[in-house]
Coordinates of C-alpha atoms and ligand atoms in Angstrom, one line a residue:
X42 CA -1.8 39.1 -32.3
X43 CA -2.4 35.4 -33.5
X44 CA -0.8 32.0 -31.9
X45 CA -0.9 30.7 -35.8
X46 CA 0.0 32.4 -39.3
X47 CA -0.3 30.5 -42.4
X48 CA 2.2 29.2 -44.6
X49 CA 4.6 29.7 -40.3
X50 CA 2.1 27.7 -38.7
X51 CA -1.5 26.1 -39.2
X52 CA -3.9 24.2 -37.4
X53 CA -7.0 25.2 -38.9
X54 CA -9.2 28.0 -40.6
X55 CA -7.4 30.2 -37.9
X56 CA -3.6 30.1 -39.6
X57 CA -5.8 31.2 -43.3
X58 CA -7.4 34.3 -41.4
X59 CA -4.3 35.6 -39.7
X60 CA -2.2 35.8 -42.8
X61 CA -4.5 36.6 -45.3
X62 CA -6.3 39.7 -43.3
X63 CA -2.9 41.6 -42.7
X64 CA -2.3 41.4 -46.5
X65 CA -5.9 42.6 -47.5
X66 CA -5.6 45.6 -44.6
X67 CA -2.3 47.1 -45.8
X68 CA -3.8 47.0 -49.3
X69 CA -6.0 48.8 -47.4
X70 CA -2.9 51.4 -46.2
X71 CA -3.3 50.0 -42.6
X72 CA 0.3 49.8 -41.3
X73 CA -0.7 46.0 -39.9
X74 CA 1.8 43.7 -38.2
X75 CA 1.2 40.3 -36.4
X76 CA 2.6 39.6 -33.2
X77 CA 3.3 35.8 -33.3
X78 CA 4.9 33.2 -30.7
X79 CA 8.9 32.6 -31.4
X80 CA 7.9 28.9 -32.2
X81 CA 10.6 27.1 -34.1
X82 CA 8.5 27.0 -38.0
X83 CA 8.3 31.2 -36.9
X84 CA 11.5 31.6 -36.2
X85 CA 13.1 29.5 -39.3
X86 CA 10.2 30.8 -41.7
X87 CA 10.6 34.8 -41.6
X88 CA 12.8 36.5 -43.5
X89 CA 15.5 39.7 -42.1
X90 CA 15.4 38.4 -38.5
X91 CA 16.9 40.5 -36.0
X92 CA 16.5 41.4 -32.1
X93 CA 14.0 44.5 -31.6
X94 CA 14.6 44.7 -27.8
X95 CA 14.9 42.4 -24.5
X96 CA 11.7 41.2 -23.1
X97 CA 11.9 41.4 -19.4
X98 CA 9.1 40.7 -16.5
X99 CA 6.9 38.2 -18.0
X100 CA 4.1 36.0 -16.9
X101 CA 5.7 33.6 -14.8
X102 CA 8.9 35.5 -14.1
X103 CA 9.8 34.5 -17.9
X104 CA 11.9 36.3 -20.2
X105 CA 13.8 36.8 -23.6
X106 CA 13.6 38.9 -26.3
X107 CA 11.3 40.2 -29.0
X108 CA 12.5 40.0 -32.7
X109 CA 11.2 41.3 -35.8
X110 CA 11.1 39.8 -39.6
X111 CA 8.9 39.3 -42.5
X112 CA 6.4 36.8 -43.1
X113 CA 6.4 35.6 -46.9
X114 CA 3.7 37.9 -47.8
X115 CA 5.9 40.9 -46.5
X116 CA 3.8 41.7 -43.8
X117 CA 5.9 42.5 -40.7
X118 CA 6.0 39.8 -38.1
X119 CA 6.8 40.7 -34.4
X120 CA 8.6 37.0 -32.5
X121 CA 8.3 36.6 -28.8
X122 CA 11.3 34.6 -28.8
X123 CA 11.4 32.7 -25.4
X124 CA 12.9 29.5 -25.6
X125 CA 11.5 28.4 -22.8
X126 CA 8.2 28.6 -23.5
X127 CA 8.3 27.9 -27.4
X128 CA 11.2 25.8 -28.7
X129 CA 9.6 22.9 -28.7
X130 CA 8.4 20.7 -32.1
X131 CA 4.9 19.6 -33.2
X132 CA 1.5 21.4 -32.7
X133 CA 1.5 25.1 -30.7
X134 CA -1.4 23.7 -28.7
X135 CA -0.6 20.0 -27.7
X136 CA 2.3 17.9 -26.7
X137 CA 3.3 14.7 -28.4
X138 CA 0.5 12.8 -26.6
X139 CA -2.3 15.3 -27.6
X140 CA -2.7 16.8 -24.4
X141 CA -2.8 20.7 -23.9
X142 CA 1.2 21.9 -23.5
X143 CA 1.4 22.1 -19.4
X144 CA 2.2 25.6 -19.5
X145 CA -0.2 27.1 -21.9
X146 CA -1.6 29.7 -19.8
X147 CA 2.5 31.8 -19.5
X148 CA 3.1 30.3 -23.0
X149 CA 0.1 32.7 -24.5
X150 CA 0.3 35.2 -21.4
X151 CA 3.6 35.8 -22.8
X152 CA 2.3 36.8 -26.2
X153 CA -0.4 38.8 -24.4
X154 CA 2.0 40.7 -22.7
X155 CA 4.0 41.9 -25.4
X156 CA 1.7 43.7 -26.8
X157 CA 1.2 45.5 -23.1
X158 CA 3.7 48.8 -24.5
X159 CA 4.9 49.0 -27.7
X160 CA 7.0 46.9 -30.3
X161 CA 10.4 48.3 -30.4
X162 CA 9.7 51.9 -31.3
X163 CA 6.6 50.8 -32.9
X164 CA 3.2 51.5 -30.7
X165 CA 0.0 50.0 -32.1
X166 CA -3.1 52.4 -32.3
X167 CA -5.0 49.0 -32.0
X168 CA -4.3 45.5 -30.7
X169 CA -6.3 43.2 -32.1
X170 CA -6.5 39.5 -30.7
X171 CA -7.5 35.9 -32.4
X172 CA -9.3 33.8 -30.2
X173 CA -8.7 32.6 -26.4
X174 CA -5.3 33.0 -26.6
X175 CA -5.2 36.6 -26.8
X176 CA -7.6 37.0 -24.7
X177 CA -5.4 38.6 -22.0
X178 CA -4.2 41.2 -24.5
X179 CA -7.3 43.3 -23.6
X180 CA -7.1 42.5 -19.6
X181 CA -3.9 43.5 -19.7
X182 CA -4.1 46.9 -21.5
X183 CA -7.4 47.6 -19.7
X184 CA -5.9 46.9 -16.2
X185 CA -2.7 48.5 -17.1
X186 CA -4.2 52.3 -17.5
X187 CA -4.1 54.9 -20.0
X188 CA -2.9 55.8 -22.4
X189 CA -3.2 52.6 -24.4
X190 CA -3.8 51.2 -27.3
X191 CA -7.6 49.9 -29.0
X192 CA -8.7 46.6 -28.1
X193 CA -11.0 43.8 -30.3
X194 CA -11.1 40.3 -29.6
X195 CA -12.3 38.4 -32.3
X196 CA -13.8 35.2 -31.5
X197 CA -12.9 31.9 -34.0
X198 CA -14.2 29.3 -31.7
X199 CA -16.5 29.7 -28.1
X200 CA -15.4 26.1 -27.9
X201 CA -11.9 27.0 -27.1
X202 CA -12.0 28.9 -24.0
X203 CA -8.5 28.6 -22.4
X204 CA -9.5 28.4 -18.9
X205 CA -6.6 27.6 -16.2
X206 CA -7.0 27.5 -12.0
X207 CA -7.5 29.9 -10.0
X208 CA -3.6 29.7 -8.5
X209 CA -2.6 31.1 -11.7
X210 CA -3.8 34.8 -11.6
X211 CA -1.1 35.8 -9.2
X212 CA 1.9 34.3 -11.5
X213 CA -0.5 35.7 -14.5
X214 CA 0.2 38.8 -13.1
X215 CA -3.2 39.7 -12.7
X216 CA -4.5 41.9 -9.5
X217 CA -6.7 40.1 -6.8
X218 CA -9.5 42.2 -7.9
X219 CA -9.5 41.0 -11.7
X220 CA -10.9 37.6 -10.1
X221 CA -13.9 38.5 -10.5
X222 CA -17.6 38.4 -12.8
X223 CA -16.6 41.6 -14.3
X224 CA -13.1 40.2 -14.8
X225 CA -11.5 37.4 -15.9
X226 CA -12.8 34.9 -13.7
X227 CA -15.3 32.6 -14.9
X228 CA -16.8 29.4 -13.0
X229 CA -13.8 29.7 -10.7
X230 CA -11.1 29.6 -13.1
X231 CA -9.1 32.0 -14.8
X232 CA -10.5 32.3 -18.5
X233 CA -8.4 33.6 -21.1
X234 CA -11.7 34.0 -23.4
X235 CA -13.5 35.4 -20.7
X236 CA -10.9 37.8 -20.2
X237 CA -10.7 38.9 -23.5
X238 CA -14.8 38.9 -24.1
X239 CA -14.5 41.6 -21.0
X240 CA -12.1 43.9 -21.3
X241 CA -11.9 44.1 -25.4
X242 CA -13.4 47.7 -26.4
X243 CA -14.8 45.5 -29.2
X244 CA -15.4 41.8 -29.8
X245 CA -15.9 40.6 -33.5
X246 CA -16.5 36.7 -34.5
X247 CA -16.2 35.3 -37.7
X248 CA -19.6 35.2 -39.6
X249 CA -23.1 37.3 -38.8
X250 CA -25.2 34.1 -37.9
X251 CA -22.4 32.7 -35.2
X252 CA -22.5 36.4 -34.0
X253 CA -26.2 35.7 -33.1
X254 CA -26.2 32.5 -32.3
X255 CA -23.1 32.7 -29.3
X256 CA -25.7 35.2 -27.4
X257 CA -28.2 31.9 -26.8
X258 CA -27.2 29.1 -24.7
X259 CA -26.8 26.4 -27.9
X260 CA -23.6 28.4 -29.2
X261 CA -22.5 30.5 -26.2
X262 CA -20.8 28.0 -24.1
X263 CA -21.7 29.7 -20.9
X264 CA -20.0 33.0 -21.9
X265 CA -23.9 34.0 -23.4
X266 CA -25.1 36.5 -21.1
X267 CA -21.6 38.3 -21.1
X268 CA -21.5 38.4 -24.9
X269 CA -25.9 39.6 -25.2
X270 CA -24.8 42.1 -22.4
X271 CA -21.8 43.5 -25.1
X272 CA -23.8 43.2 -28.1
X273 CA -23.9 46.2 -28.9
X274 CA -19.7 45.8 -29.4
X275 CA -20.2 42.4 -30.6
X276 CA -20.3 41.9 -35.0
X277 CA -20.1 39.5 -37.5
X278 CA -17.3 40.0 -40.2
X279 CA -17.5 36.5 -42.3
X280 CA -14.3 35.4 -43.5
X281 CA -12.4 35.7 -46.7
X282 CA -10.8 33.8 -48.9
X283 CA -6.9 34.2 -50.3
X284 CA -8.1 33.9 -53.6
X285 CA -4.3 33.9 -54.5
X286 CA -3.4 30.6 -52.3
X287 CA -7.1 28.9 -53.2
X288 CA -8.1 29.3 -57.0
X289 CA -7.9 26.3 -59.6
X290 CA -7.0 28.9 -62.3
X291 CA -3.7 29.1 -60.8
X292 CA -3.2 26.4 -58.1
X293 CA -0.1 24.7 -58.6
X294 CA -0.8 21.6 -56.3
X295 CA -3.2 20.3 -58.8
X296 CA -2.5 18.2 -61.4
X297 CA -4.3 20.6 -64.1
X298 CA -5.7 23.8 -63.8
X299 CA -9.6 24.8 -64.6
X300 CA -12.1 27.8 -64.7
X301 CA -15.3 28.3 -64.8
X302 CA -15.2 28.8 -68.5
X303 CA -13.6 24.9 -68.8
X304 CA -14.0 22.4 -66.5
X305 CA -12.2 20.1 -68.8
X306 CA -8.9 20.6 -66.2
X307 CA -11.4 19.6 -63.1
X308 CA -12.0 15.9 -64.7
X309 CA -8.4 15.6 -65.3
X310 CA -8.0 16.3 -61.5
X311 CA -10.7 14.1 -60.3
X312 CA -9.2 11.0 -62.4
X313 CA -5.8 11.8 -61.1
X314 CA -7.3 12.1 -57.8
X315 CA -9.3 8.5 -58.0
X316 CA -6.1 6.9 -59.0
X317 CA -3.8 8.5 -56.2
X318 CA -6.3 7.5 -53.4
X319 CA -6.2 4.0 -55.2
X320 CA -10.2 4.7 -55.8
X321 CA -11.9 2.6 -59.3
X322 CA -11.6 5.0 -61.6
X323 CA -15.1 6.8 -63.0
X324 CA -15.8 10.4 -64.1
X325 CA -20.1 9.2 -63.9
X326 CA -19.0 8.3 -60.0
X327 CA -20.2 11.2 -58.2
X328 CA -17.3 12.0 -55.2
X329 CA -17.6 13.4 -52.3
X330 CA -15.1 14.9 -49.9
X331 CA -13.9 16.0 -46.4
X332 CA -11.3 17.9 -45.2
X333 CA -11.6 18.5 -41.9
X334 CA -10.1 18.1 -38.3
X335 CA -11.7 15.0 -36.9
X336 CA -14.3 16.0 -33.5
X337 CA -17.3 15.8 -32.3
X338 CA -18.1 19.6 -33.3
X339 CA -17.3 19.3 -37.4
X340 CA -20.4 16.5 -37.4
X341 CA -17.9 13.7 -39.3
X342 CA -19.1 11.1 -36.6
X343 CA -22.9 11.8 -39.0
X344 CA -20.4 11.5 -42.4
X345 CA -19.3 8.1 -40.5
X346 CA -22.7 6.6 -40.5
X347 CA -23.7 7.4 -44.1
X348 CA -20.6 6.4 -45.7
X349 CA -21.7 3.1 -47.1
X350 CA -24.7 4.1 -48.1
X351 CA -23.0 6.6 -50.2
X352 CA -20.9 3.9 -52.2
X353 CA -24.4 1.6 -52.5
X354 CA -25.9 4.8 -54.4
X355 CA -22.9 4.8 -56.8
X356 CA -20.6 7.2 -54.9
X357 CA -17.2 7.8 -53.6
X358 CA -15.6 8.9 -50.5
X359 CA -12.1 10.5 -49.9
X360 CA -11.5 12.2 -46.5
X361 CA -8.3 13.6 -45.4
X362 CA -8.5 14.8 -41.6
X363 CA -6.8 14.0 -38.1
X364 CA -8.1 14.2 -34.8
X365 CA -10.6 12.5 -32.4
X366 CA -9.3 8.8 -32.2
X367 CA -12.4 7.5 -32.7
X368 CA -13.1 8.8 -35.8
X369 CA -9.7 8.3 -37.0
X370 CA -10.0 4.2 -36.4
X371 CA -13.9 4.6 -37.7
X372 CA -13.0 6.4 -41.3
X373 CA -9.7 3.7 -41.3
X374 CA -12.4 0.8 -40.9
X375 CA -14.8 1.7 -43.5
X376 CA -11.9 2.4 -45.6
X377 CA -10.2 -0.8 -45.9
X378 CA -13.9 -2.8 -46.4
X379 CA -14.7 -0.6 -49.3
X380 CA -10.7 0.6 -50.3
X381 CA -12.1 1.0 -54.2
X382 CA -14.7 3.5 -53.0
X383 CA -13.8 4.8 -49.5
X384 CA -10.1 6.2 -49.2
X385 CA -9.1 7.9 -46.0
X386 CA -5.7 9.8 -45.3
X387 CA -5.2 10.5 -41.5
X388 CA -2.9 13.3 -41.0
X389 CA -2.3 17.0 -42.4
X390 CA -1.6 17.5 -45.7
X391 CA -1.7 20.9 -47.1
X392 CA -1.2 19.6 -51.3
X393 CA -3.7 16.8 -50.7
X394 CA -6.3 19.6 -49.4
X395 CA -6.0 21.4 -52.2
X396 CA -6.1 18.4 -54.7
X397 CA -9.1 17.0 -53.3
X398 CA -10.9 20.5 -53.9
X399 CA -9.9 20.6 -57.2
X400 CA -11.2 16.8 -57.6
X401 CA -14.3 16.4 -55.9
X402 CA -17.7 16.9 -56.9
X403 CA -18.4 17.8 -53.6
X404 CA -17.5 18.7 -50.0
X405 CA -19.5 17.9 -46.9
X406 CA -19.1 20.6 -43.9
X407 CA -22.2 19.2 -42.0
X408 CA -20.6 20.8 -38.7
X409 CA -22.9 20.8 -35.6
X410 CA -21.5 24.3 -35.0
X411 CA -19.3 26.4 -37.4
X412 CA -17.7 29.8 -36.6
X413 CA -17.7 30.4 -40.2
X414 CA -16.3 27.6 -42.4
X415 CA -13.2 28.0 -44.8
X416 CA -13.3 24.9 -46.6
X417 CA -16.8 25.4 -47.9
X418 CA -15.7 28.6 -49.5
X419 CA -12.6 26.9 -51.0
X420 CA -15.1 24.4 -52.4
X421 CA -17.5 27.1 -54.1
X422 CA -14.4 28.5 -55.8
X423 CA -13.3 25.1 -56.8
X424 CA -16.8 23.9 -58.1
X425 CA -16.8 21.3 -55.6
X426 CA -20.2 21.7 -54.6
X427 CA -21.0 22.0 -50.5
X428 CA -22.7 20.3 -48.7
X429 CA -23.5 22.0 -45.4
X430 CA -25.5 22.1 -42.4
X431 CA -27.4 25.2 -41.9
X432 CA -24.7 26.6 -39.2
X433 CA -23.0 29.6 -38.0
X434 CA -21.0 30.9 -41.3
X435 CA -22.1 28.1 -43.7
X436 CA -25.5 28.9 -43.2
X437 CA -24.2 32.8 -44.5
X438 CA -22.5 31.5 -47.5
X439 CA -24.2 28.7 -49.2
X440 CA -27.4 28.9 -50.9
X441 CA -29.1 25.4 -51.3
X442 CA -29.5 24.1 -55.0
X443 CA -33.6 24.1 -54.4
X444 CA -33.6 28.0 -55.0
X445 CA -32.9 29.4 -58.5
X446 CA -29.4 30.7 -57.5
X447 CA -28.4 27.7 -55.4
X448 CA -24.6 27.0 -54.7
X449 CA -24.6 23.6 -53.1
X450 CA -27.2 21.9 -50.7
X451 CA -28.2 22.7 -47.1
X452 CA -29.5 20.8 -44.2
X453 CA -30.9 21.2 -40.8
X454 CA -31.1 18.5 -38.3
X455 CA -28.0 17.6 -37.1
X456 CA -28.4 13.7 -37.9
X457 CA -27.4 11.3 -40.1
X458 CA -30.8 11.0 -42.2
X459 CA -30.8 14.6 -42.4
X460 CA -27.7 14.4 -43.7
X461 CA -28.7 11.7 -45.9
X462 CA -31.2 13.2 -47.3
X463 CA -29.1 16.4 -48.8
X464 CA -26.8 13.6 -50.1
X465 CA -29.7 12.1 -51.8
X466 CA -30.5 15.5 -53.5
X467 CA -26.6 15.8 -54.3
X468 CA -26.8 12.5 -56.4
X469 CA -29.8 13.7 -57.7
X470 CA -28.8 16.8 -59.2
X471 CA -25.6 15.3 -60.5
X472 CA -27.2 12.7 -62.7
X473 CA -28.9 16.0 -64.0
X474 CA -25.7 17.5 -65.8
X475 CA -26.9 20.5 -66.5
X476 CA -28.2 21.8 -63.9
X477 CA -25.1 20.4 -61.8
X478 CA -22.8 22.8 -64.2
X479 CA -25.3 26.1 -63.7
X480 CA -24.6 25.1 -60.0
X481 CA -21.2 24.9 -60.2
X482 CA -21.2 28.3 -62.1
X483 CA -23.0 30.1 -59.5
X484 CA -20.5 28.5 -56.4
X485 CA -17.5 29.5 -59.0
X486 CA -18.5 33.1 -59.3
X487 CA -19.3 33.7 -55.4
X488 CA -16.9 36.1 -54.6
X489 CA -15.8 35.9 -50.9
X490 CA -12.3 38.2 -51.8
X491 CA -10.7 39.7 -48.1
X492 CA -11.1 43.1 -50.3
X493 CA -15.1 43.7 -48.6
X494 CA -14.3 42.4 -45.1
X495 CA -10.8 44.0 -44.6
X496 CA -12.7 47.3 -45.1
X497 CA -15.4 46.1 -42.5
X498 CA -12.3 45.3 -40.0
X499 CA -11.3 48.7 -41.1
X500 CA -14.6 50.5 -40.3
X501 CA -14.4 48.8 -37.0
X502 CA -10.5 50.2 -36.6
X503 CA -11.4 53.6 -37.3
X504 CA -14.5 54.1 -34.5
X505 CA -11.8 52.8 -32.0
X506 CA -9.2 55.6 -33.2
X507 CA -11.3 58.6 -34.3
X508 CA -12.1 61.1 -31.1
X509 CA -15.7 61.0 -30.9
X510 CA -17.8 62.9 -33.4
X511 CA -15.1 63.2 -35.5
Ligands
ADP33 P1 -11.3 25.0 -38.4 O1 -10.6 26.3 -38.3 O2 -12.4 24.9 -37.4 O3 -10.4 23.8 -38.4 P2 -12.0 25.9 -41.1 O4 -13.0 25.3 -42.1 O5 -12.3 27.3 -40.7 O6 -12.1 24.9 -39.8 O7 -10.5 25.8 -41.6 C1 -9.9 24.6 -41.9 C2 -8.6 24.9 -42.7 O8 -7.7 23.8 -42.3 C3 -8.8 24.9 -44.1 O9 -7.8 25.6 -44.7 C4 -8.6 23.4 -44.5 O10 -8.2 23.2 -45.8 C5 -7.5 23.0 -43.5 N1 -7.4 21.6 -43.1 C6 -8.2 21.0 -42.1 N2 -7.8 19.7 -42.0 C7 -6.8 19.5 -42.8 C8 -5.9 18.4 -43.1 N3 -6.1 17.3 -42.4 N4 -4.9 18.6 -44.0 C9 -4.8 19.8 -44.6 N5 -5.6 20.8 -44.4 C10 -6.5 20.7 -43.5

């Protein structure tokens, strides 16, 4: 169960994991099918709709029916089709104005409660969640009796939490008691994550470090005792990559295709990248790039303050993101001083994403906190060398360049001359070219397939389903 499925719907790292783990699990033989909301780019994108059953008694006295189709991998897709609730346009999180949709909390209780029997004539061994928004999934299943189905929660972001007031738990459909430490309550509200972190037979989050670091108080948003209490249910499964979207071998949004073999193709991109962003041409130029939603939590405000000191060392910037608007009017303003050397594209552009891996000469993820990370992983595959802060998943998959089998560049300190200071190395090791091509050899060989996590995810299936002992 997942509010966002790539290519349906994508906000982030999030969309990537809940299409491409299906695919890798029924490679796997797990009969795996995502239960998504009936937003309008779900509805118009999967193929062999049709009406399953009605859907009657939901959160908030809501109701309509649940449909079933196929997602363009051919992985089944289970619609909650409630107009009400859904048919709306833009982002499944925020209205027009960027504020959290009103009704959030029956919007995703609806999606929990789907999953409460089973699908048509289809009943789940295991229901397995993605982030807050799930998160009653597990309250509901737990609170409902048995026999039911599994439960995992698996956490993409503490920051997220989903917490609504208290007057909700009765519409929520939640009993009086659930209000309560062991229950979904948490600092007085109602909190989806919570929830989910409570009841969930097992909780799984997206990389080994962030596993350890949401039991301290630095990473744990408040939910840290609750998750060192469960750690024994509580692992690490880093992310894949869908080596079949994200591979310049074969990527048809760039302008020429490379290996590790040739990286003629990757200069080819990077010129026609420099002259699309309307940046002076210059293979020597060393680039750098971001792709990245624009907060406080991704560290850009620390990419921000270093940007001009990258173009007086010689480099280039290109930085594709939306967000915060803050650092949407900050990236703009260095842009148009510097518009040969800086170029910033404010929005979300899928093609340009991939373009600018395949042109770059490096990425910078120096995220104060990261789950795990996608776009440093695209970058190893692309030999766009990352730049990372030592963080949560990054920290599990990039080795910096001062070891004999470095992929990119690490750093610790989440500040600006920290951050510098890997940069410095960066420039450093590129007027080198040799050992800037062994680098790029070892990123481009990394192999973070779905194929090794899938069967972790599996594992973790199989103790929920097996009788004990068996
Ligand atoms: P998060 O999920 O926290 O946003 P991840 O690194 O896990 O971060 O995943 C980000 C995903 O979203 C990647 O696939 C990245 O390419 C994509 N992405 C982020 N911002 C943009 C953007 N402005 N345009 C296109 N793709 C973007």
């Amino acid at each position: 169960m997942t509010p966002e499925a790539y290519p349906l719907v994508k906000t982030g790292g999030l969309g990537d994991v809940s299409a491409a783990l299906p695919s890798a699990l029924r490679q796997l033989g797990v009969d795996v099918r995502l239960l998504l909301p009936g937003l309008p780019a779900v509805l118009g994108g999967l193929a062999r709709l049709r009406t399953v059953s009605a859907l009657g008694n939901l959160p908030g006295g809501f109701a309509g029916r649940l449909l079933r189709g196929e997602a363009p991998s051919g992985v089944p897709v289970y619609a909650v089709d409630v107009p009400l609730l859904y048919d709306r346009p833009g982002n499944p999180y925020l209205d027009a104005d960027g504020l959290d949709w009103p009704d959030n909390h029956f919007r995703f209780a609806a999606l929990a409660a789907a999953s409460r029997g089973t699908l048509g004539r289809w009943r789940p061994d295991i229901v397995h969640g993605q982030d807050w928004q799930a998160g009653l999934a597990p309250a509901y299943l737990a609170l409902g009796g048995s026999p039911r189905a599994g439960t995992i929660l698996t956490i993409h972001n503490m920051a997220y939490q989903g917490l609504f007031p208290a007057e909700t738990l009765g519409p929520l459909q939640l009993p009086p008691e659930s209000f309560s430490i062991d229950g979904v309550e948490y600092w007085g509200k109602v909190g989806f994550l919570k929830a989910g972190l409570f009841y969930a037979d097992r909780i799984t989050t997206v990389s080994p470090t962030y596993a350890r670091e949401i039991q301290g108080p630095e990473e744990g948003m408040g939910l840290e005792g609750l998750l060192a209490a469960r750690a024994g249910d509580l692992t690490g499964i880093l992310n894949g990559v869908d080596y079949t979207v994200w591979d310049p071998a074969t990527d048809p949004a760039l302008p020429a295709r490379y290996g590790p073999a040739d990286l003629a193709g990757k200069a080819e991109c990077k010129a026609a990248l420099q002259q699309e962003l309307g940046l002076a041409p210059g293979p020597a130029r060393p680039l750098f790039i971001v792709i990245s939603r624009l907060t406080p939590q991704k560290g850009l405000d620390l990419v921000h303050g270093i940007a001009e000191r990258i173009v007086e060392r010689g480099g280039q910037l290109a930085v594709l993101g939306t967000g915060d608007t803050a650092l949407e009017v900050g990236f703009r303003s260095v842009a148009q001083s510097r518009p040969r050397d800086i170029a910033v594209t404010i929005g979300y552009d899928e093609a340009l994403a991939h373009r600018l891996q395949g042109g770059g000469d490096a990425i910078l993820v120096p995220s104060r906190s990261e789950p795990c990370g996608l776009t440093q992983l695209y970058g190893l595959r692309y030999g766009t060398l990352p730049l990372v802060r030592r963080t949560g998943g990054l920290a599990d998959s990039v080795v910096d360049a001062d070891s004999t089998v470095g992929t990119g560049f690490v750093f610790g300190p989440p500040t600006a001359d920290a951050l510098w200071e890997a940069v410095e190395r960066a420039f450093r090791l590129y007027a080198d070219p040799v050992p800037w091509r062994e680098t790029q050899g070892r990123a481009m060989a990394q192999d973070f397939s779905w194929a090794k996590s899938a069967r972790q995810y599996l594992a973790l299936y199989r103790s929920l389903t097996l009788p004990p002992g068996a």
